[in-house]
JSON list of C-alpha atoms in Angstrom, two decimals:
[
{"chain": "A", "resi": 604, "resn": "LYS", "atom": "CA", "xyz": [5.10, -16.94, -12.88]},
{"chain": "A", "resi": 605, "resn": "ALA", "atom": "CA", "xyz": [2.48, -14.53, -14.13]},
{"chain": "A", "resi": 606, "resn": "GLY", "atom": "CA", "xyz": [2.54, -11.06, -12.64]},
{"chain": "A", "resi": 607, "resn": "VAL", "atom": "CA", "xyz": [-0.26, -9.06, -11.08]},
{"chain": "A", "resi": 608, "resn": "THR", "atom": "CA", "xyz": [-3.08, -8.54, -13.56]},
{"chain": "A", "resi": 609, "resn": "GLN", "atom": "CA", "xyz": [-5.72, -5.83, -13.51]},
{"chain": "A", "resi": 610, "resn": "THR", "atom": "CA", "xyz": [-8.88, -5.51, -15.53]},
{"chain": "A", "resi": 611, "resn": "PRO", "atom": "CA", "xyz": [-10.06, -3.51, -17.27]},
{"chain": "A", "resi": 612, "resn": "ARG", "atom": "CA", "xyz": [-7.03, -1.47, -18.28]},
{"chain": "A", "resi": 613, "resn": "TYR", "atom": "CA", "xyz": [-9.09, 1.57, -19.27]},
{"chain": "A", "resi": 614, "resn": "LEU", "atom": "CA", "xyz": [-12.51, 2.82, -18.24]},
{"chain": "A", "resi": 615, "resn": "ILE", "atom": "CA", "xyz": [-14.57, 5.88, -19.04]},
{"chain": "A", "resi": 616, "resn": "LYS", "atom": "CA", "xyz": [-17.51, 6.61, -16.77]},
{"chain": "A", "resi": 617, "resn": "THR", "atom": "CA", "xyz": [-19.80, 9.55, -16.13]},
{"chain": "A", "resi": 618, "resn": "ARG", "atom": "CA", "xyz": [-20.35, 11.33, -12.84]},
{"chain": "A", "resi": 619, "resn": "GLY", "atom": "CA", "xyz": [-22.73, 9.54, -10.51]},
{"chain": "A", "resi": 620, "resn": "GLN", "atom": "CA", "xyz": [-22.09, 6.07, -11.93]},
{"chain": "A", "resi": 621, "resn": "GLN", "atom": "CA", "xyz": [-20.31, 3.33, -10.07]},
{"chain": "A", "resi": 622, "resn": "VAL", "atom": "CA", "xyz": [-17.37, 1.21, -11.18]},
{"chain": "A", "resi": 623, "resn": "THR", "atom": "CA", "xyz": [-15.75, -2.09, -10.20]},
{"chain": "A", "resi": 624, "resn": "LEU", "atom": "CA", "xyz": [-12.07, -2.82, -10.81]},
{"chain": "A", "resi": 625, "resn": "SER", "atom": "CA", "xyz": [-10.50, -6.24, -10.56]},
{"chain": "A", "resi": 626, "resn": "CYS", "atom": "CA", "xyz": [-7.07, -7.44, -9.50]},
{"chain": "A", "resi": 627, "resn": "SER", "atom": "CA", "xyz": [-5.55, -10.92, -9.65]},
{"chain": "A", "resi": 628, "resn": "PRO", "atom": "CA", "xyz": [-2.40, -11.25, -7.51]},
{"chain": "A", "resi": 629, "resn": "ILE", "atom": "CA", "xyz": [0.65, -13.32, -8.24]},
{"chain": "A", "resi": 630, "resn": "SER", "atom": "CA", "xyz": [-0.06, -16.98, -7.62]},
{"chain": "A", "resi": 631, "resn": "GLY", "atom": "CA", "xyz": [0.49, -17.80, -3.96]},
{"chain": "A", "resi": 632, "resn": "HIS", "atom": "CA", "xyz": [0.31, -14.19, -2.79]},
{"chain": "A", "resi": 633, "resn": "ARG", "atom": "CA", "xyz": [-2.40, -13.58, -0.23]},
{"chain": "A", "resi": 634, "resn": "SER", "atom": "CA", "xyz": [-2.03, -9.87, 0.46]},
{"chain": "A", "resi": 635, "resn": "VAL", "atom": "CA", "xyz": [-3.53, -7.39, -2.01]},
{"chain": "A", "resi": 636, "resn": "SER", "atom": "CA", "xyz": [-3.30, -3.62, -1.69]},
{"chain": "A", "resi": 637, "resn": "TRP", "atom": "CA", "xyz": [-4.90, -0.86, -3.73]},
{"chain": "A", "resi": 638, "resn": "TYR", "atom": "CA", "xyz": [-3.45, 2.59, -4.49]},
{"chain": "A", "resi": 639, "resn": "GLN", "atom": "CA", "xyz": [-4.76, 5.64, -6.30]},
{"chain": "A", "resi": 640, "resn": "GLN", "atom": "CA", "xyz": [-2.33, 7.71, -8.37]},
{"chain": "A", "resi": 641, "resn": "THR", "atom": "CA", "xyz": [-3.12, 11.26, -9.48]},
{"chain": "A", "resi": 642, "resn": "PRO", "atom": "CA", "xyz": [-0.81, 14.01, -10.77]},
{"chain": "A", "resi": 643, "resn": "GLY", "atom": "CA", "xyz": [-1.60, 16.23, -7.80]},
{"chain": "A", "resi": 644, "resn": "GLN", "atom": "CA", "xyz": [-1.56, 13.79, -4.89]},
{"chain": "A", "resi": 645, "resn": "GLY", "atom": "CA", "xyz": [0.79, 11.14, -6.20]},
{"chain": "A", "resi": 646, "resn": "LEU", "atom": "CA", "xyz": [0.31, 7.59, -4.96]},
{"chain": "A", "resi": 647, "resn": "GLN", "atom": "CA", "xyz": [-2.07, 7.17, -2.04]},
{"chain": "A", "resi": 648, "resn": "PHE", "atom": "CA", "xyz": [-2.98, 4.01, -0.19]},
{"chain": "A", "resi": 649, "resn": "LEU", "atom": "CA", "xyz": [-6.63, 2.93, -0.41]},
{"chain": "A", "resi": 650, "resn": "PHE", "atom": "CA", "xyz": [-6.81, -0.39, 1.46]},
{"chain": "A", "resi": 651, "resn": "GLU", "atom": "CA", "xyz": [-5.19, -3.77, 1.95]},
{"chain": "A", "resi": 652, "resn": "TYR", "atom": "CA", "xyz": [-6.75, -7.21, 2.14]},
{"chain": "A", "resi": 653, "resn": "PHE", "atom": "CA", "xyz": [-5.37, -10.45, 3.48]},
{"chain": "A", "resi": 654, "resn": "SER", "atom": "CA", "xyz": [-7.28, -13.72, 3.65]},
{"chain": "A", "resi": 655, "resn": "GLU", "atom": "CA", "xyz": [-10.53, -11.98, 2.68]},
{"chain": "A", "resi": 656, "resn": "THR", "atom": "CA", "xyz": [-10.21, -9.44, 5.53]},
{"chain": "A", "resi": 657, "resn": "GLN", "atom": "CA", "xyz": [-9.48, -5.76, 5.26]},
{"chain": "A", "resi": 658, "resn": "ARG", "atom": "CA", "xyz": [-6.39, -5.17, 7.40]},
{"chain": "A", "resi": 659, "resn": "ASN", "atom": "CA", "xyz": [-5.84, -1.49, 6.80]},
{"chain": "A", "resi": 660, "resn": "LYS", "atom": "CA", "xyz": [-7.63, 1.40, 5.18]},
{"chain": "A", "resi": 661, "resn": "GLY", "atom": "CA", "xyz": [-6.42, 4.73, 3.88]},
{"chain": "A", "resi": 662, "resn": "ASN", "atom": "CA", "xyz": [-8.04, 8.10, 4.23]},
{"chain": "A", "resi": 663, "resn": "PHE", "atom": "CA", "xyz": [-10.68, 7.85, 1.50]},
{"chain": "A", "resi": 664, "resn": "PRO", "atom": "CA", "xyz": [-14.46, 8.36, 1.69]},
{"chain": "A", "resi": 665, "resn": "GLY", "atom": "CA", "xyz": [-16.83, 5.45, 2.12]},
{"chain": "A", "resi": 666, "resn": "ARG", "atom": "CA", "xyz": [-17.61, 5.56, -1.60]},
{"chain": "A", "resi": 667, "resn": "PHE", "atom": "CA", "xyz": [-14.44, 3.53, -2.03]},
{"chain": "A", "resi": 668, "resn": "SER", "atom": "CA", "xyz": [-14.80, -0.07, -0.98]},
{"chain": "A", "resi": 669, "resn": "GLY", "atom": "CA", "xyz": [-13.19, -3.38, -1.70]},
{"chain": "A", "resi": 670, "resn": "ARG", "atom": "CA", "xyz": [-13.28, -7.07, -1.08]},
{"chain": "A", "resi": 671, "resn": "GLN", "atom": "CA", "xyz": [-11.15, -10.13, -1.49]},
{"chain": "A", "resi": 672, "resn": "PHE", "atom": "CA", "xyz": [-12.23, -13.58, -2.54]},
{"chain": "A", "resi": 673, "resn": "SER", "atom": "CA", "xyz": [-11.05, -16.96, -1.30]},
{"chain": "A", "resi": 674, "resn": "ASN", "atom": "CA", "xyz": [-8.70, -17.29, -4.28]},
{"chain": "A", "resi": 675, "resn": "SER", "atom": "CA", "xyz": [-7.06, -13.95, -3.24]},
{"chain": "A", "resi": 676, "resn": "ARG", "atom": "CA", "xyz": [-8.47, -12.06, -6.21]},
{"chain": "A", "resi": 677, "resn": "SER", "atom": "CA", "xyz": [-9.66, -8.63, -5.18]},
{"chain": "A", "resi": 678, "resn": "GLU", "atom": "CA", "xyz": [-12.12, -6.07, -6.41]},
{"chain": "A", "resi": 679, "resn": "MET", "atom": "CA", "xyz": [-12.53, -2.43, -5.56]},
{"chain": "A", "resi": 680, "resn": "ASN", "atom": "CA", "xyz": [-15.70, -0.47, -6.09]},
{"chain": "A", "resi": 681, "resn": "VAL", "atom": "CA", "xyz": [-16.24, 3.25, -6.34]},
{"chain": "A", "resi": 682, "resn": "SER", "atom": "CA", "xyz": [-19.82, 4.46, -6.09]},
{"chain": "A", "resi": 683, "resn": "THR", "atom": "CA", "xyz": [-21.27, 7.82, -7.08]},
{"chain": "A", "resi": 684, "resn": "LEU", "atom": "CA", "xyz": [-18.25, 8.74, -9.17]},
{"chain": "A", "resi": 685, "resn": "GLU", "atom": "CA", "xyz": [-16.87, 12.27, -9.04]},
{"chain": "A", "resi": 686, "resn": "LEU", "atom": "CA", "xyz": [-14.59, 14.03, -11.50]},
{"chain": "A", "resi": 687, "resn": "GLY", "atom": "CA", "xyz": [-11.81, 13.90, -8.91]},
{"chain": "A", "resi": 688, "resn": "ASP", "atom": "CA", "xyz": [-11.88, 10.10, -8.97]},
{"chain": "A", "resi": 689, "resn": "SER", "atom": "CA", "xyz": [-10.18, 10.15, -12.35]},
{"chain": "A", "resi": 690, "resn": "ALA", "atom": "CA", "xyz": [-6.88, 8.43, -11.69]},
{"chain": "A", "resi": 691, "resn": "LEU", "atom": "CA", "xyz": [-4.68, 5.42, -12.28]},
{"chain": "A", "resi": 692, "resn": "TYR", "atom": "CA", "xyz": [-5.69, 2.70, -9.82]},
{"chain": "A", "resi": 693, "resn": "LEU", "atom": "CA", "xyz": [-2.90, 0.31, -8.98]},
{"chain": "A", "resi": 694, "resn": "CYS", "atom": "CA", "xyz": [-3.06, -3.04, -7.29]},
{"chain": "A", "resi": 695, "resn": "ALA", "atom": "CA", "xyz": [-0.12, -4.67, -5.54]},
{"chain": "A", "resi": 696, "resn": "SER", "atom": "CA", "xyz": [0.39, -8.13, -4.09]},
{"chain": "A", "resi": 697, "resn": "SER", "atom": "CA", "xyz": [2.94, -9.45, -1.65]},
{"chain": "A", "resi": 698, "resn": "PRO", "atom": "CA", "xyz": [4.01, -12.94, -0.55]},
{"chain": "A", "resi": 699, "resn": "PRO", "atom": "CA", "xyz": [2.18, -15.15, 1.93]},
{"chain": "A", "resi": 700, "resn": "GLY", "atom": "CA", "xyz": [1.68, -13.43, 5.23]},
{"chain": "A", "resi": 701, "resn": "GLY", "atom": "CA", "xyz": [2.28, -10.01, 3.78]},
{"chain": "A", "resi": 702, "resn": "GLY", "atom": "CA", "xyz": [2.96, -7.31, 6.28]},
{"chain": "A", "resi": 703, "resn": "GLN", "atom": "CA", "xyz": [6.30, -6.76, 7.92]},
{"chain": "A", "resi": 704, "resn": "GLY", "atom": "CA", "xyz": [7.55, -5.03, 4.83]},
{"chain": "A", "resi": 705, "resn": "TYR", "atom": "CA", "xyz": [7.47, -7.81, 2.29]},
{"chain": "A", "resi": 706, "resn": "GLU", "atom": "CA", "xyz": [8.26, -6.72, -1.27]},
{"chain": "A", "resi": 707, "resn": "GLN", "atom": "CA", "xyz": [5.26, -5.37, -3.15]},
{"chain": "A", "resi": 708, "resn": "TYR", "atom": "CA", "xyz": [4.62, -6.29, -6.78]},
{"chain": "A", "resi": 709, "resn": "PHE", "atom": "CA", "xyz": [2.41, -3.95, -8.78]},
{"chain": "A", "resi": 710, "resn": "GLY", "atom": "CA", "xyz": [0.07, -4.53, -11.67]},
{"chain": "A", "resi": 711, "resn": "PRO", "atom": "CA", "xyz": [-0.20, -2.32, -14.78]},
{"chain": "A", "resi": 712, "resn": "GLY", "atom": "CA", "xyz": [-3.10, -0.35, -13.34]},
{"chain": "A", "resi": 713, "resn": "THR", "atom": "CA", "xyz": [-6.58, 0.65, -14.47]},
{"chain": "A", "resi": 714, "resn": "ARG", "atom": "CA", "xyz": [-6.91, 4.13, -15.93]},
{"chain": "A", "resi": 715, "resn": "LEU", "atom": "CA", "xyz": [-10.29, 5.52, -14.87]},
{"chain": "A", "resi": 716, "resn": "THR", "atom": "CA", "xyz": [-11.62, 8.66, -16.51]},
{"chain": "A", "resi": 717, "resn": "VAL", "atom": "CA", "xyz": [-14.76, 10.27, -15.11]},
{"chain": "A", "resi": 718, "resn": "THR", "atom": "CA", "xyz": [-16.55, 12.75, -17.39]},
{"chain": "B", "resi": 1091, "resn": "LYS", "atom": "CA", "xyz": [2.49, 11.08, 10.04]},
{"chain": "B", "resi": 1092, "resn": "GLN", "atom": "CA", "xyz": [5.15, 9.66, 7.75]},
{"chain": "B", "resi": 1093, "resn": "GLU", "atom": "CA", "xyz": [6.13, 11.92, 4.87]},
{"chain": "B", "resi": 1094, "resn": "VAL", "atom": "CA", "xyz": [8.46, 10.98, 2.04]},
{"chain": "B", "resi": 1095, "resn": "THR", "atom": "CA", "xyz": [10.25, 13.61, -0.03]},
{"chain": "B", "resi": 1096, "resn": "GLN", "atom": "CA", "xyz": [12.20, 13.10, -3.22]},
{"chain": "B", "resi": 1097, "resn": "ILE", "atom": "CA", "xyz": [14.66, 15.62, -4.57]},
{"chain": "B", "resi": 1098, "resn": "PRO", "atom": "CA", "xyz": [15.04, 16.68, -7.30]},
{"chain": "B", "resi": 1099, "resn": "ALA", "atom": "CA", "xyz": [11.57, 16.46, -8.86]},
{"chain": "B", "resi": 1100, "resn": "ALA", "atom": "CA", "xyz": [13.13, 16.26, -12.31]},
{"chain": "B", "resi": 1101, "resn": "LEU", "atom": "CA", "xyz": [16.60, 15.57, -13.61]},
{"chain": "B", "resi": 1102, "resn": "SER", "atom": "CA", "xyz": [18.04, 15.64, -17.12]},
{"chain": "B", "resi": 1103, "resn": "VAL", "atom": "CA", "xyz": [21.49, 14.17, -17.77]},
{"chain": "B", "resi": 1104, "resn": "PRO", "atom": "CA", "xyz": [23.59, 13.12, -20.78]},
{"chain": "B", "resi": 1105, "resn": "GLU", "atom": "CA", "xyz": [24.03, 9.44, -21.49]},
{"chain": "B", "resi": 1106, "resn": "GLY", "atom": "CA", "xyz": [26.86, 7.79, -19.60]},
{"chain": "B", "resi": 1107, "resn": "GLU", "atom": "CA", "xyz": [26.65, 9.99, -16.53]},
{"chain": "B", "resi": 1108, "resn": "ASN", "atom": "CA", "xyz": [26.52, 8.55, -13.03]},
{"chain": "B", "resi": 1109, "resn": "LEU", "atom": "CA", "xyz": [23.71, 10.01, -10.96]},
{"chain": "B", "resi": 1110, "resn": "VAL", "atom": "CA", "xyz": [22.14, 10.00, -7.53]},
{"chain": "B", "resi": 1111, "resn": "LEU", "atom": "CA", "xyz": [18.47, 10.28, -6.63]},
{"chain": "B", "resi": 1112, "resn": "ASN", "atom": "CA", "xyz": [17.55, 11.26, -3.11]},
{"chain": "B", "resi": 1113, "resn": "CYS", "atom": "CA", "xyz": [14.74, 10.22, -0.81]},
{"chain": "B", "resi": 1114, "resn": "SER", "atom": "CA", "xyz": [14.07, 11.39, 2.73]},
{"chain": "B", "resi": 1115, "resn": "PHE", "atom": "CA", "xyz": [11.46, 10.29, 5.26]},
{"chain": "B", "resi": 1116, "resn": "THR", "atom": "CA", "xyz": [10.33, 11.86, 8.51]},
{"chain": "B", "resi": 1117, "resn": "ASP", "atom": "CA", "xyz": [9.83, 8.82, 10.75]},
{"chain": "B", "resi": 1118, "resn": "SER", "atom": "CA", "xyz": [12.70, 6.35, 11.11]},
{"chain": "B", "resi": 1119, "resn": "ALA", "atom": "CA", "xyz": [10.40, 3.57, 12.36]},
{"chain": "B", "resi": 1120, "resn": "ILE", "atom": "CA", "xyz": [10.18, 1.83, 9.01]},
{"chain": "B", "resi": 1121, "resn": "TYR", "atom": "CA", "xyz": [10.31, -1.86, 8.13]},
{"chain": "B", "resi": 1122, "resn": "ASN", "atom": "CA", "xyz": [11.89, -1.35, 4.76]},
{"chain": "B", "resi": 1123, "resn": "LEU", "atom": "CA", "xyz": [12.30, 0.98, 1.82]},
{"chain": "B", "resi": 1124, "resn": "GLN", "atom": "CA", "xyz": [11.54, 0.11, -1.78]},
{"chain": "B", "resi": 1125, "resn": "TRP", "atom": "CA", "xyz": [12.60, 1.88, -4.96]},
{"chain": "B", "resi": 1126, "resn": "PHE", "atom": "CA", "xyz": [10.36, 1.65, -8.02]},
{"chain": "B", "resi": 1127, "resn": "ARG", "atom": "CA", "xyz": [10.48, 2.72, -11.60]},
{"chain": "B", "resi": 1128, "resn": "GLN", "atom": "CA", "xyz": [7.40, 3.91, -13.49]},
{"chain": "B", "resi": 1129, "resn": "ASP", "atom": "CA", "xyz": [7.23, 4.44, -17.23]},
{"chain": "B", "resi": 1130, "resn": "PRO", "atom": "CA", "xyz": [4.58, 6.88, -18.53]},
{"chain": "B", "resi": 1131, "resn": "GLY", "atom": "CA", "xyz": [1.06, 5.52, -18.09]},
{"chain": "B", "resi": 1132, "resn": "LYS", "atom": "CA", "xyz": [2.33, 2.22, -16.74]},
{"chain": "B", "resi": 1133, "resn": "GLY", "atom": "CA", "xyz": [2.45, 0.43, -13.42]},
{"chain": "B", "resi": 1134, "resn": "LEU", "atom": "CA", "xyz": [5.38, 0.27, -11.01]},
{"chain": "B", "resi": 1135, "resn": "THR", "atom": "CA", "xyz": [8.39, -1.95, -11.45]},
{"chain": "B", "resi": 1136, "resn": "SER", "atom": "CA", "xyz": [10.24, -2.84, -8.26]},
{"chain": "B", "resi": 1137, "resn": "LEU", "atom": "CA", "xyz": [13.95, -2.07, -8.51]},
{"chain": "B", "resi": 1138, "resn": "LEU", "atom": "CA", "xyz": [15.36, -2.65, -5.05]},
{"chain": "B", "resi": 1139, "resn": "LEU", "atom": "CA", "xyz": [14.07, -3.49, -1.60]},
{"chain": "B", "resi": 1140, "resn": "ILE", "atom": "CA", "xyz": [16.18, -2.59, 1.44]},
{"chain": "B", "resi": 1141, "resn": "GLN", "atom": "CA", "xyz": [15.22, -4.19, 4.71]},
{"chain": "B", "resi": 1142, "resn": "SER", "atom": "CA", "xyz": [15.47, -1.97, 7.78]},
{"chain": "B", "resi": 1143, "resn": "SER", "atom": "CA", "xyz": [18.44, -3.97, 9.06]},
{"chain": "B", "resi": 1144, "resn": "GLN", "atom": "CA", "xyz": [20.36, -3.50, 5.81]},
{"chain": "B", "resi": 1145, "resn": "ARG", "atom": "CA", "xyz": [22.44, -0.52, 4.69]},
{"chain": "B", "resi": 1146, "resn": "GLU", "atom": "CA", "xyz": [22.40, -1.09, 0.94]},
{"chain": "B", "resi": 1147, "resn": "GLN", "atom": "CA", "xyz": [21.31, -3.27, -1.95]},
{"chain": "B", "resi": 1148, "resn": "THR", "atom": "CA", "xyz": [22.74, -3.63, -5.44]},
{"chain": "B", "resi": 1149, "resn": "SER", "atom": "CA", "xyz": [21.27, -4.82, -8.70]},
{"chain": "B", "resi": 1150, "resn": "GLY", "atom": "CA", "xyz": [23.30, -4.39, -11.87]},
{"chain": "B", "resi": 1151, "resn": "ARG", "atom": "CA", "xyz": [23.99, -0.68, -12.38]},
{"chain": "B", "resi": 1152, "resn": "LEU", "atom": "CA", "xyz": [21.75, 0.27, -9.47]},
{"chain": "B", "resi": 1153, "resn": "ASN", "atom": "CA", "xyz": [22.79, 0.70, -5.86]},
{"chain": "B", "resi": 1154, "resn": "ALA", "atom": "CA", "xyz": [20.47, 1.87, -3.10]},
{"chain": "B", "resi": 1155, "resn": "SER", "atom": "CA", "xyz": [21.54, 2.86, 0.39]},
{"chain": "B", "resi": 1156, "resn": "LEU", "atom": "CA", "xyz": [19.53, 3.37, 3.54]},
{"chain": "B", "resi": 1157, "resn": "ASP", "atom": "CA", "xyz": [20.37, 5.43, 6.63]},
{"chain": "B", "resi": 1158, "resn": "LYS", "atom": "CA", "xyz": [17.45, 5.10, 9.01]},
{"chain": "B", "resi": 1159, "resn": "SER", "atom": "CA", "xyz": [18.93, 7.35, 11.66]},
{"chain": "B", "resi": 1160, "resn": "SER", "atom": "CA", "xyz": [19.06, 10.31, 9.30]},
{"chain": "B", "resi": 1161, "resn": "GLY", "atom": "CA", "xyz": [15.90, 9.34, 7.44]},
{"chain": "B", "resi": 1162, "resn": "ARG", "atom": "CA", "xyz": [17.59, 9.15, 4.05]},
{"chain": "B", "resi": 1163, "resn": "SER", "atom": "CA", "xyz": [18.01, 6.82, 1.11]},
{"chain": "B", "resi": 1164, "resn": "THR", "atom": "CA", "xyz": [19.84, 7.29, -2.15]},
{"chain": "B", "resi": 1165, "resn": "LEU", "atom": "CA", "xyz": [19.55, 5.47, -5.45]},
{"chain": "B", "resi": 1166, "resn": "TYR", "atom": "CA", "xyz": [22.76, 5.49, -7.44]},
{"chain": "B", "resi": 1167, "resn": "ILE", "atom": "CA", "xyz": [22.57, 4.78, -11.18]},
{"chain": "B", "resi": 1168, "resn": "ALA", "atom": "CA", "xyz": [25.86, 4.10, -12.89]},
{"chain": "B", "resi": 1169, "resn": "ALA", "atom": "CA", "xyz": [26.58, 4.78, -16.57]},
{"chain": "B", "resi": 1170, "resn": "SER", "atom": "CA", "xyz": [23.06, 6.01, -17.31]},
{"chain": "B", "resi": 1171, "resn": "GLN", "atom": "CA", "xyz": [21.36, 5.04, -20.58]},
{"chain": "B", "resi": 1172, "resn": "PRO", "atom": "CA", "xyz": [18.38, 6.51, -22.49]},
{"chain": "B", "resi": 1173, "resn": "GLY", "atom": "CA", "xyz": [16.39, 3.44, -21.46]},
{"chain": "B", "resi": 1174, "resn": "ASP", "atom": "CA", "xyz": [16.73, 4.55, -17.84]},
{"chain": "B", "resi": 1175, "resn": "SER", "atom": "CA", "xyz": [14.43, 7.49, -18.58]},
{"chain": "B", "resi": 1176, "resn": "ALA", "atom": "CA", "xyz": [11.42, 7.11, -16.28]},
{"chain": "B", "resi": 1177, "resn": "THR", "atom": "CA", "xyz": [10.02, 8.33, -13.00]},
{"chain": "B", "resi": 1178, "resn": "TYR", "atom": "CA", "xyz": [11.73, 6.84, -9.96]},
{"chain": "B", "resi": 1179, "resn": "LEU", "atom": "CA", "xyz": [9.66, 6.46, -6.82]},
{"chain": "B", "resi": 1180, "resn": "CYS", "atom": "CA", "xyz": [10.78, 5.81, -3.29]},
{"chain": "B", "resi": 1181, "resn": "ALA", "atom": "CA", "xyz": [8.39, 4.23, -0.77]},
{"chain": "B", "resi": 1182, "resn": "VAL", "atom": "CA", "xyz": [8.69, 3.29, 2.88]},
{"chain": "B", "resi": 1183, "resn": "TYR", "atom": "CA", "xyz": [6.80, 0.51, 4.63]},
{"chain": "B", "resi": 1184, "resn": "ILE", "atom": "CA", "xyz": [5.39, 1.75, 7.88]},
{"chain": "B", "resi": 1185, "resn": "GLY", "atom": "CA", "xyz": [5.66, -0.38, 10.98]},
{"chain": "B", "resi": 1186, "resn": "GLY", "atom": "CA", "xyz": [2.30, -1.43, 12.39]},
{"chain": "B", "resi": 1187, "resn": "SER", "atom": "CA", "xyz": [0.37, -0.96, 9.17]},
{"chain": "B", "resi": 1188, "resn": "GLU", "atom": "CA", "xyz": [0.26, -2.74, 5.88]},
{"chain": "B", "resi": 1189, "resn": "LYS", "atom": "CA", "xyz": [0.97, 0.08, 3.50]},
{"chain": "B", "resi": 1190, "resn": "LEU", "atom": "CA", "xyz": [3.63, 1.88, 1.53]},
{"chain": "B", "resi": 1191, "resn": "VAL", "atom": "CA", "xyz": [4.01, 5.65, 1.77]},
{"chain": "B", "resi": 1192, "resn": "PHE", "atom": "CA", "xyz": [5.34, 7.08, -1.47]},
{"chain": "B", "resi": 1193, "resn": "GLY", "atom": "CA", "xyz": [7.32, 10.13, -2.44]},
{"chain": "B", "resi": 1194, "resn": "LYS", "atom": "CA", "xyz": [6.21, 12.15, -5.45]},
{"chain": "B", "resi": 1195, "resn": "GLY", "atom": "CA", "xyz": [9.06, 10.78, -7.54]},
{"chain": "B", "resi": 1196, "resn": "THR", "atom": "CA", "xyz": [11.98, 12.04, -9.58]},
{"chain": "B", "resi": 1197, "resn": "LYS", "atom": "CA", "xyz": [11.44, 12.23, -13.33]},
{"chain": "B", "resi": 1198, "resn": "LEU", "atom": "CA", "xyz": [14.70, 11.23, -14.99]},
{"chain": "B", "resi": 1199, "resn": "THR", "atom": "CA", "xyz": [15.55, 11.98, -18.61]},
{"chain": "B", "resi": 1200, "resn": "VAL", "atom": "CA", "xyz": [18.76, 10.55, -20.06]},
{"chain": "B", "resi": 1201, "resn": "ASN", "atom": "CA", "xyz": [19.67, 12.25, -23.31]},
{"chain": "B", "resi": 1202, "resn": "PRO", "atom": "CA", "xyz": [21.52, 10.30, -26.04]}
]
């Protein structure tokens, strides 16, 4: 079974631009979560989607948004990029139903650099 | 608010040594606890998942324990090898929400 895939793997953007990151979960997984990892803050939860609905959202500004498609693939978008958005963005999927502490499987991440 | 702490932040040991990594959390109302490994610039690899009703899990040279009442978990690595060098992250799954709360990790270096 293929693992979680994320594209692109690396991105360089300038301040003020917007960016879209993509995540394809493990086949059959319906829950997709997004996390931001920075040296200072560590790993922080952005949001989680299940069956095309956002079930939970972390404490991030509205510039961070996401969506999930009917095939469970997910995208996250960051508008009006700031230097502080430079981070490794990780996507995780979990088995059907998600929630209740099912094991999370992470992708390789997208390294975003904002200049 | 759930907080997860990992001590020590960094650890350097000679090859062959047995070692213990510690994780503590402030709220015992968790569904489970998951240990991950992260190599530099890479994603997370799941090592062990302990359900809230379990006390420990084992996989090869790894053994993780969970004591919900004291808010602690330990990851025991037996006979460490240079290939074990990585950052080890502990995360708890909060009841009532669909997210993991992570510690800052322990960076392990195993010297040949």
